[in-house]
Tab-separated table of C-alpha atoms in Angstrom:
chain	number	residue	atom	x	y	z
Y	1	MET	CA	-34.881	-14.132	-13.202
Y	2	LYS	CA	-36.319	-16.353	-16.324
Y	3	THR	CA	-37.972	-15.527	-19.116
Y	4	ILE	CA	-40.629	-16.788	-20.356
Y	5	LEU	CA	-42.117	-18.277	-23.725
Y	6	TYR	CA	-45.491	-18.306	-24.881
Y	7	GLY	CA	-47.647	-18.498	-27.958
Y	8	ASN	CA	-45.664	-21.405	-29.425
Y	9	GLY	CA	-47.622	-24.184	-30.656
Y	10	GLY	CA	-45.692	-26.949	-29.568
Y	11	CYS	CA	-42.975	-28.991	-30.706
Y	12	GLY	CA	-44.538	-31.227	-33.108
Y	13	ASN	CA	-43.813	-28.232	-35.377
Y	14	HIS	CA	-40.339	-28.676	-35.588
Y	15	GLY	CA	-40.475	-24.897	-36.544
Y	16	CYS	CA	-42.134	-24.056	-32.633
Y	17	GLU	CA	-39.468	-26.116	-30.676
Y	18	ALA	CA	-36.395	-24.420	-33.607
Y	19	ILE	CA	-37.636	-21.302	-32.122
Y	20	VAL	CA	-37.186	-22.031	-28.488
Y	21	ARG	CA	-34.094	-23.621	-29.169
Y	22	GLY	CA	-32.446	-20.947	-31.276
Y	23	ILE	CA	-33.355	-18.444	-28.047
Y	24	TYR	CA	-31.781	-20.759	-25.683
Y	25	GLU	CA	-28.751	-21.007	-28.135
Y	26	LEU	CA	-28.688	-17.124	-28.259
Y	27	PHE	CA	-29.499	-16.190	-24.886
Y	28	LYS	CA	-27.925	-19.147	-22.569
Y	29	ARG	CA	-30.282	-18.142	-19.735
Y	30	PRO	CA	-32.909	-20.060	-18.272
Y	31	LEU	CA	-36.286	-20.719	-19.929
Y	32	ILE	CA	-39.769	-20.888	-19.079
Y	33	ILE	CA	-42.467	-22.312	-21.313
Y	34	SER	CA	-46.168	-21.639	-20.819
Y	35	SER	CA	-47.181	-24.326	-23.184
Y	36	GLU	CA	-49.566	-25.063	-25.827
Y	37	ASN	CA	-48.914	-28.812	-25.527
Y	38	ILE	CA	-46.959	-30.350	-22.557
Y	39	ASP	CA	-46.741	-33.916	-24.037
Y	40	GLU	CA	-45.100	-32.873	-27.079
Y	41	ASP	CA	-42.847	-30.105	-25.733
Y	42	ARG	CA	-41.090	-32.976	-23.519
Y	43	ARG	CA	-41.250	-35.409	-25.822
Y	44	TYR	CA	-39.008	-33.829	-28.357
Y	45	GLY	CA	-36.771	-32.913	-24.942
Y	46	LEU	CA	-37.396	-29.182	-23.948
Y	47	ASP	CA	-37.502	-30.349	-20.494
Y	48	GLU	CA	-33.918	-30.471	-20.458
Y	49	PHE	CA	-33.330	-26.526	-20.428
Y	50	CYS	CA	-37.104	-25.302	-19.863
Y	51	ASP	CA	-39.002	-25.260	-16.779
Y	52	ILE	CA	-42.668	-25.850	-18.459
Y	53	TYR	CA	-46.310	-24.949	-17.096
Y	54	ASP	CA	-49.432	-25.665	-19.034
Y	55	ALA	CA	-50.545	-22.578	-20.422
Y	56	LYS	CA	-53.717	-23.105	-19.832
Y	57	ALA	CA	-54.033	-25.184	-16.617
Y	58	GLY	CA	-56.230	-23.348	-14.654
Y	59	SER	CA	-60.261	-22.455	-13.983
Y	60	PRO	CA	-61.245	-19.200	-14.211
Y	61	GLY	CA	-62.856	-17.233	-11.314
Y	62	LYS	CA	-66.751	-16.787	-11.772
Y	63	LEU	CA	-66.848	-13.337	-11.462
Y	64	GLN	CA	-64.003	-13.841	-14.522
Y	65	PHE	CA	-66.596	-16.613	-16.768
Y	66	VAL	CA	-69.272	-14.047	-16.063
Y	67	LYS	CA	-68.079	-10.939	-17.632
Y	68	ALA	CA	-66.584	-13.106	-20.721
Y	69	TYR	CA	-69.755	-14.677	-21.273
Y	70	MET	CA	-71.462	-11.573	-21.218
Y	71	LYS	CA	-69.058	-10.263	-24.300
Y	72	LEU	CA	-69.848	-13.201	-25.848
Y	73	LYS	CA	-73.686	-13.009	-25.927
Y	74	ILE	CA	-73.912	-9.256	-26.164
Y	75	MET	CA	-71.005	-8.208	-28.341
Y	76	GLY	CA	-70.252	-12.134	-30.380
Y	77	ASP	CA	-66.664	-11.380	-28.978
Y	78	HIS	CA	-65.211	-15.226	-27.693
Y	79	THR	CA	-61.906	-13.653	-27.392
Y	80	ALA	CA	-62.295	-13.206	-23.666
Y	81	MET	CA	-63.738	-16.703	-22.939
Y	82	ASP	CA	-60.673	-18.159	-25.297
Y	83	GLY	CA	-58.153	-16.252	-23.054
Y	84	LEU	CA	-59.685	-17.240	-19.328
Y	85	PRO	CA	-57.795	-20.394	-19.388
Y	86	TYR	CA	-54.414	-18.777	-19.826
Y	87	LEU	CA	-55.218	-16.284	-16.840
Y	88	SER	CA	-54.318	-18.903	-14.362
Y	89	THR	CA	-50.608	-19.535	-15.695
Y	90	ILE	CA	-49.816	-16.098	-16.190
Y	91	ARG	CA	-50.819	-14.895	-12.684
Y	92	GLU	CA	-48.432	-17.819	-11.588
Y	93	LEU	CA	-45.850	-16.945	-13.414
Y	94	LYS	CA	-46.054	-13.332	-11.882
Y	95	ASP	CA	-43.693	-14.333	-9.159
Y	96	LYS	CA	-41.220	-16.139	-11.346
Y	97	SER	CA	-40.339	-13.613	-14.069
Y	98	THR	CA	-40.396	-10.014	-15.030
Y	99	LEU	CA	-40.123	-10.275	-18.891
Y	100	ALA	CA	-42.372	-12.413	-21.135
Y	101	LEU	CA	-41.767	-13.447	-24.907
Y	102	SER	CA	-44.295	-14.107	-27.496
Y	103	VAL	CA	-43.171	-16.681	-29.891
Y	104	GLY	CA	-45.302	-17.538	-32.249
Y	105	GLY	CA	-43.747	-15.960	-35.659
Y	106	ASP	CA	-46.249	-15.392	-37.685
Y	107	ASN	CA	-49.579	-15.840	-34.954
Y	108	TYR	CA	-50.230	-12.293	-35.915
Y	109	CYS	CA	-50.633	-13.284	-39.747
Y	110	TYR	CA	-53.774	-15.430	-39.257
Y	111	SER	CA	-57.363	-14.377	-37.999
Y	112	ASN	CA	-56.974	-14.644	-33.900
Y	113	GLN	CA	-54.465	-11.688	-33.246
Y	114	LYS	CA	-57.435	-10.921	-30.798
Y	115	LEU	CA	-56.240	-13.638	-28.307
Y	116	TYR	CA	-52.820	-12.165	-28.715
Y	117	ALA	CA	-53.912	-9.028	-27.554
Y	118	PHE	CA	-55.550	-10.160	-24.926
Y	119	LEU	CA	-52.929	-12.567	-23.283
Y	120	ASN	CA	-50.261	-9.255	-24.204
Y	121	LYS	CA	-52.503	-7.663	-21.558
Y	122	ALA	CA	-52.826	-9.916	-19.418
Y	123	TYR	CA	-49.134	-10.554	-18.769
Y	124	GLN	CA	-48.600	-6.571	-18.703
Y	125	ASP	CA	-51.457	-6.490	-15.622
Y	126	SER	CA	-49.569	-9.179	-14.048
Y	127	ASP	CA	-46.758	-6.345	-14.141
Y	128	ILE	CA	-44.528	-8.817	-16.707
Y	129	LYS	CA	-43.430	-6.657	-20.049
Y	130	THR	CA	-43.922	-8.226	-23.080
Y	131	VAL	CA	-42.241	-8.396	-25.931
Y	132	LEU	CA	-43.140	-10.032	-29.794
Y	133	TRP	CA	-40.278	-12.234	-30.681
Y	134	GLY	CA	-39.313	-13.013	-34.182
Y	135	CYS	CA	-42.679	-12.153	-35.658
Y	136	SER	CA	-43.926	-11.613	-39.641
Y	137	ILE	CA	-47.190	-9.633	-39.827
Y	138	GLU	CA	-48.740	-8.472	-42.892
Y	139	PRO	CA	-48.713	-4.908	-43.410
Y	140	GLU	CA	-52.346	-4.735	-43.831
Y	141	ILE	CA	-53.066	-6.303	-41.044
Y	142	ALA	CA	-50.696	-4.501	-38.701
Y	143	LYS	CA	-52.287	-1.194	-40.055
Y	144	ARG	CA	-55.755	-2.309	-38.694
Y	145	ASN	CA	-56.444	0.413	-35.572
Y	146	ASP	CA	-56.775	-2.621	-33.145
Y	147	VAL	CA	-54.263	-4.626	-34.233
Y	148	SER	CA	-51.648	-1.381	-34.058
Y	149	ILE	CA	-52.795	-0.262	-30.257
Y	150	ASP	CA	-51.576	-4.197	-29.160
Y	151	LEU	CA	-48.432	-4.131	-31.201
Y	152	LYS	CA	-47.598	-0.213	-29.883
Y	153	SER	CA	-48.258	-1.790	-26.032
Y	154	TYR	CA	-45.247	-4.000	-26.238
Y	155	LYS	CA	-41.690	-2.686	-24.667
Y	156	LEU	CA	-40.462	-4.061	-27.938
Y	157	VAL	CA	-41.020	-6.164	-31.403
Y	158	VAL	CA	-38.388	-7.863	-33.125
Y	159	ALA	CA	-39.795	-8.245	-36.418
Y	160	ARG	CA	-37.525	-11.729	-38.412
Y	161	GLU	CA	-37.528	-9.716	-42.121
Y	162	SER	CA	-37.756	-6.262	-43.126
Y	163	ILE	CA	-41.371	-6.286	-44.720
Y	164	THR	CA	-42.456	-6.502	-40.991
Y	165	TYR	CA	-39.999	-3.756	-39.839
Y	166	LYS	CA	-41.156	-1.616	-42.226
Y	167	ALA	CA	-44.670	-1.759	-42.055
Y	168	LEU	CA	-44.717	-1.795	-37.740
Y	169	LYS	CA	-42.335	1.383	-38.188
Y	170	GLU	CA	-45.133	3.045	-40.217
Y	171	ILE	CA	-47.439	2.328	-37.869
Y	172	GLY	CA	-45.085	3.340	-34.339
Y	173	ALA	CA	-44.250	0.560	-33.139
Y	174	ASN	CA	-40.831	0.163	-31.374
Y	175	VAL	CA	-39.462	-2.478	-33.595
Y	176	ALA	CA	-36.111	-3.909	-33.906
Y	177	LEU	CA	-34.915	-6.386	-37.063
Y	178	ALA	CA	-33.254	-9.873	-36.145
Y	179	PRO	CA	-33.014	-12.697	-38.103
Y	180	ASP	CA	-35.335	-15.787	-37.044
Y	181	PRO	CA	-34.634	-17.499	-33.894
Y	182	ALA	CA	-34.381	-20.876	-35.687
Y	183	PHE	CA	-31.612	-19.737	-37.183
Y	184	TYR	CA	-29.306	-19.884	-33.983
Y	185	MET	CA	-29.886	-23.275	-33.462
Y	186	LYS	CA	-27.277	-25.609	-33.996
Y	187	GLY	CA	-27.937	-28.895	-36.368
Y	188	GLU	CA	-27.050	-32.305	-34.185
Y	189	ILE	CA	-25.566	-35.290	-36.280
Y	190	CYS	CA	-28.026	-37.957	-36.278
Y	191	LYS	CA	-28.183	-41.895	-38.115
Y	192	ILE	CA	-29.619	-41.093	-41.631
Y	193	ASP	CA	-30.195	-43.118	-44.612
Y	194	HIS	CA	-26.778	-44.239	-46.191
Y	195	ARG	CA	-28.227	-42.730	-49.540
Y	196	PHE	CA	-27.363	-38.931	-48.679
Y	197	ASP	CA	-23.489	-40.111	-48.417
Y	198	ASP	CA	-23.085	-39.134	-51.939
Y	199	GLY	CA	-24.377	-35.541	-51.847
Y	200	ASN	CA	-26.777	-36.142	-54.357
Y	201	VAL	CA	-30.167	-35.480	-52.717
Y	202	ILE	CA	-32.600	-32.987	-53.234
Y	203	GLY	CA	-34.543	-32.307	-50.110
Y	204	ILE	CA	-38.362	-31.732	-50.795
Y	205	ASN	CA	-40.799	-30.719	-48.208
Y	206	ILE	CA	-44.614	-30.065	-48.982
Y	207	SER	CA	-46.905	-29.513	-46.550
Y	208	PRO	CA	-51.355	-29.224	-46.039
Y	209	MET	CA	-50.814	-25.602	-45.327
Y	210	ILE	CA	-49.558	-24.747	-49.193
Y	211	ILE	CA	-52.548	-26.709	-50.369
Y	212	SER	CA	-54.496	-25.047	-48.687
Y	213	ASN	CA	-53.317	-21.951	-50.032
Y	214	GLU	CA	-53.593	-22.733	-53.456
Y	215	LYS	CA	-55.836	-20.862	-55.811
Y	216	LYS	CA	-56.339	-23.960	-58.414
Y	217	CYS	CA	-57.533	-26.940	-56.956
Y	218	GLY	CA	-54.852	-29.798	-57.078
Y	219	VAL	CA	-52.056	-27.806	-58.567
Y	220	ALA	CA	-49.873	-27.801	-55.786
Y	221	TYR	CA	-49.620	-31.648	-55.773
Y	222	ALA	CA	-49.430	-31.831	-59.395
Y	223	ASN	CA	-46.457	-29.579	-59.063
Y	224	TYR	CA	-44.531	-31.454	-56.558
Y	225	LYS	CA	-45.034	-34.733	-58.298
Y	226	ASN	CA	-43.950	-33.171	-61.485
Y	227	LEU	CA	-40.928	-31.987	-59.983
Y	228	ILE	CA	-40.009	-35.590	-58.449
Y	229	ASN	CA	-40.585	-37.043	-61.726
Y	230	TYR	CA	-38.156	-34.487	-63.462
Y	231	ILE	CA	-35.401	-35.388	-60.944
Y	232	LEU	CA	-36.029	-38.805	-61.456
Y	233	HIS	CA	-35.766	-39.367	-65.363
Y	234	GLU	CA	-34.224	-36.026	-66.156
Y	235	THR	CA	-30.624	-36.401	-63.437
Y	236	ASN	CA	-29.246	-38.633	-61.594
Y	237	MET	CA	-30.182	-37.268	-58.132
Y	238	LYS	CA	-32.355	-38.610	-55.714
Y	239	VAL	CA	-35.075	-37.165	-53.684
Y	240	ALA	CA	-35.658	-37.403	-49.713
Y	241	LEU	CA	-39.039	-36.381	-48.575
Y	242	ILE	CA	-38.551	-34.576	-45.357
Y	243	PRO	CA	-41.576	-33.671	-42.779
Y	244	HIS	CA	-41.202	-30.311	-40.586
Y	245	VAL	CA	-44.712	-30.978	-38.921
Y	246	VAL	CA	-46.640	-33.753	-37.667
Y	247	TRP	CA	-49.637	-32.278	-35.603
Y	248	GLN	CA	-52.487	-34.621	-36.352
Y	249	GLN	CA	-54.620	-32.627	-37.764
Y	250	ASN	CA	-51.243	-31.139	-39.983
Y	251	ASP	CA	-48.995	-33.341	-41.087
Y	252	ASP	CA	-46.426	-33.312	-43.627
Y	253	ARG	CA	-46.116	-36.769	-43.672
Y	254	THR	CA	-49.781	-37.624	-45.430
Y	255	VAL	CA	-48.931	-35.714	-48.248
Y	256	LEU	CA	-45.192	-36.590	-48.477
Y	257	HIS	CA	-46.751	-40.681	-47.712
Y	258	ARG	CA	-48.906	-39.920	-50.987
Y	259	LEU	CA	-45.936	-38.630	-53.002
Y	260	TYR	CA	-44.076	-41.780	-51.929
Y	261	ASP	CA	-46.694	-44.039	-53.101
Y	262	ASP	CA	-47.298	-42.220	-56.428
Y	263	PHE	CA	-43.537	-43.086	-57.410
Y	264	CYS	CA	-43.981	-46.655	-56.229
Y	265	HIS	CA	-41.379	-46.042	-53.471
Y	266	ASN	CA	-38.592	-45.983	-56.061
Y	267	GLN	CA	-35.326	-46.581	-54.958
Y	268	ARG	CA	-33.709	-42.939	-55.527
Y	269	LEU	CA	-37.185	-41.564	-52.806
Y	270	ILE	CA	-35.841	-41.454	-49.242
Y	271	LEU	CA	-38.769	-41.040	-46.643
Y	272	VAL	CA	-37.691	-39.715	-44.116
Y	273	ASP	CA	-39.331	-40.042	-40.565
Y	274	ASP	CA	-40.143	-37.593	-37.974
Y	275	HIS	CA	-36.853	-36.369	-35.971
Y	276	LYS	CA	-36.551	-33.306	-33.377
Y	277	ALA	CA	-35.901	-30.186	-34.848
Y	278	PRO	CA	-31.844	-29.867	-35.014
Y	279	GLU	CA	-31.389	-33.611	-36.361
Y	280	LEU	CA	-33.649	-32.484	-39.395
Y	281	LYS	CA	-31.785	-29.294	-39.916
Y	282	TYR	CA	-28.760	-31.723	-40.013
Y	283	ILE	CA	-30.767	-33.882	-42.191
Y	284	ILE	CA	-31.330	-30.723	-44.722
Y	285	SER	CA	-27.792	-29.994	-43.902
Y	286	LYS	CA	-26.497	-33.102	-46.040
Y	287	CYS	CA	-29.025	-32.242	-48.993
Y	288	ARG	CA	-27.431	-30.776	-51.964
Y	289	MET	CA	-30.437	-28.700	-52.410
Y	290	PHE	CA	-34.083	-27.840	-50.802
Y	291	VAL	CA	-37.087	-27.410	-52.117
Y	292	GLY	CA	-39.495	-26.212	-49.085
Y	293	ALA	CA	-42.502	-25.288	-47.977
Y	294	ARG	CA	-43.016	-24.992	-44.385
Y	295	THR	CA	-40.821	-21.878	-43.643
Y	296	HIS	CA	-38.586	-23.623	-40.873
Y	297	SER	CA	-37.693	-26.077	-42.991
Y	298	THR	CA	-36.222	-23.540	-45.642
Y	299	ILE	CA	-34.941	-21.719	-42.559
Y	300	ALA	CA	-32.534	-24.860	-41.666
Y	301	ALA	CA	-31.777	-25.025	-45.247
Y	302	TYR	CA	-30.574	-21.069	-45.576
Y	303	SER	CA	-28.501	-21.287	-42.095
Y	304	MET	CA	-26.535	-24.569	-43.253
Y	305	LYS	CA	-26.011	-22.977	-46.742
Y	306	VAL	CA	-28.121	-25.071	-48.541
Y	307	PRO	CA	-29.239	-23.249	-51.927
Y	308	THR	CA	-33.174	-23.398	-51.395
Y	309	LEU	CA	-36.149	-22.348	-53.394
Y	310	VAL	CA	-39.292	-22.059	-51.208
Y	311	VAL	CA	-43.070	-22.383	-52.132
Y	312	GLY	CA	-44.639	-19.885	-49.904
Y	313	TYR	CA	-47.733	-17.961	-49.264
Y	314	SER	CA	-47.613	-15.040	-46.749
Y	315	VAL	CA	-44.932	-12.130	-45.995
Y	316	LYS	CA	-42.744	-14.327	-43.969
Y	317	ALA	CA	-41.531	-15.932	-47.124
Y	318	ARG	CA	-40.976	-13.010	-48.940
Y	319	GLY	CA	-39.115	-10.970	-46.318
Y	320	ILE	CA	-36.801	-13.846	-45.732
Y	321	ALA	CA	-35.716	-14.171	-48.976
Y	322	THR	CA	-35.543	-10.449	-49.545
Y	323	ASP	CA	-32.921	-10.282	-46.701
Y	324	LEU	CA	-30.900	-12.796	-47.632
Y	325	PHE	CA	-30.942	-12.095	-51.372
Y	326	GLY	CA	-32.265	-8.618	-51.915
Y	327	THR	CA	-35.211	-10.687	-53.762
Y	328	ASP	CA	-37.259	-12.673	-53.411
Y	329	GLU	CA	-38.035	-13.341	-57.463
Y	330	LYS	CA	-36.680	-16.430	-58.189
Y	331	TYR	CA	-35.760	-17.893	-54.517
Y	332	VAL	CA	-40.067	-17.671	-53.944
Y	333	LEU	CA	-43.004	-19.240	-55.539
Y	334	PRO	CA	-46.181	-18.141	-53.918
Y	335	VAL	CA	-48.624	-21.147	-53.964
Y	336	GLN	CA	-51.522	-18.448	-55.106
Y	337	SER	CA	-49.686	-18.299	-58.060
Y	338	LEU	CA	-49.595	-21.850	-59.564
Y	339	LYS	CA	-51.654	-22.111	-62.548
Y	340	ASN	CA	-50.342	-24.636	-64.211
Y	341	GLU	CA	-48.361	-27.648	-63.265
Y	342	ASN	CA	-44.824	-26.873	-64.289
Y	343	GLU	CA	-44.112	-23.964	-62.707
Y	344	LEU	CA	-42.417	-25.324	-59.826
Y	345	THR	CA	-40.077	-27.540	-61.822
Y	346	LYS	CA	-38.869	-24.597	-63.723
Y	347	ALA	CA	-38.309	-21.984	-60.725
Y	348	PHE	CA	-36.028	-25.517	-59.217
Y	349	CYS	CA	-34.147	-25.321	-62.614
Y	350	TRP	CA	-33.412	-22.413	-61.599
Y	351	ILE	CA	-31.789	-22.448	-58.548
Y	352	MET	CA	-30.058	-25.524	-60.398
Y	353	ASP	CA	-28.622	-23.412	-62.969
Y	354	ASN	CA	-27.266	-21.309	-60.346
Y	355	GLU	CA	-26.551	-23.843	-57.742
Y	356	GLU	CA	-22.886	-23.024	-56.661
Y	357	LYS	CA	-23.873	-19.206	-56.991
Y	358	ILE	CA	-26.423	-19.237	-54.663
Y	359	ARG	CA	-24.215	-21.874	-52.164
Y	360	ASN	CA	-21.483	-19.412	-52.681
Y	361	HIS	CA	-23.261	-16.235	-51.508
Y	362	LEU	CA	-25.026	-18.393	-48.487
Y	363	ILE	CA	-21.651	-19.136	-47.460
Y	364	GLY	CA	-20.688	-15.790	-47.355
Y	365	PHE	CA	-23.672	-14.210	-46.057
Y	366	ILE	CA	-25.037	-16.345	-43.660
Y	367	PRO	CA	-22.410	-16.072	-41.123
Y	368	ASN	CA	-22.562	-12.484	-40.562
Y	369	TYR	CA	-26.298	-11.995	-40.936
Y	370	ILE	CA	-26.944	-14.940	-37.950
Y	371	ASN	CA	-23.558	-12.434	-36.047
Y	372	GLU	CA	-25.198	-9.306	-36.344
Y	373	GLY	CA	-28.363	-10.670	-35.197
Y	374	LYS	CA	-26.836	-11.280	-32.205
Y	375	ASN	CA	-26.687	-7.951	-31.362
Y	376	ILE	CA	-30.776	-7.982	-30.695
Y	377	LYS	CA	-29.822	-9.661	-26.515
Y	378	ASN	CA	-28.366	-6.093	-25.974
Y	379	MET	CA	-31.529	-5.067	-26.561
Y	380	LEU	CA	-33.394	-7.491	-24.491
Y	381	GLU	CA	-31.282	-7.253	-21.838
Y	382	SER	CA	-32.093	-3.767	-21.604
Y	383	ILE	CA	-35.152	-3.724	-20.924
């Protein structure tokens, strides 16, 4: 029987793509994707090893619609209405699988936890066992009664970092700890700019998401701009501007192009085009060091043993860094804490000063980290 993956946002977010590819690399078993965006998933090649179904293909039955509508009108709860389009596909998949993995990563960190509880129950009602896979959850969210009940109903929750693991242990969920699935995805060689050839390039990723989480307006962009200015004027290194999410409503390229323009297309700036996730991992592997906002851009860097500074905003950044280095201090710069325009440059200088030590640590640590995480597939196969 094939395994269903659901809750994944689509390959325009290459972190979502990397999760699917990593799961396939780990398990080497047939997969079904209940897709939020079929066109994206096909464009980036997931149909080469997955059967792809439209997650929201069906029309609800009249009784289902009436019940959901009444909940909305009487209780102000729109969850059932939002979940209705998913039910037809879930019923269709009932005869094709007995196991579904919710693979959205940090879906439970945002405001729509009720929808994922709805989908969890809908799969279970169709006699499909559910596993929450590779997740990060803020401890305070996990403690909420409604969320706690939902989390404990999964057959297994696989946390991708120890902060989430400890929080889920405390509420009594059946939880295991394993690396984010993207660690298992292999890089894929692609054509790259010749300026990477000397290995003296700093990879930089910035996202609209990071900017939206800043407390002081404009401070995140100003920090990135000052960092690039420092690299161009105080070192002989080049800078590669690397996007990792290209959704129209949340596109890294909008900010990266602005940086590129602000430096008048300096010849030491490399503006990297969109690529599929394995190619982006290869490109990042060619960087000497990396500064990233998107979690899965930094996972690509970590897994390719590139010294990395994370500009983070949530538990996932802190937890992954702590598991890799024993602490997140110096390795993660919370965007919410930024107050002046030079903090990112100072943090990068620490990474640069400790570059070889960090690289050697990753070279020694990452292979065992990934191999030990592979044991999780035995737990999945026993469900």
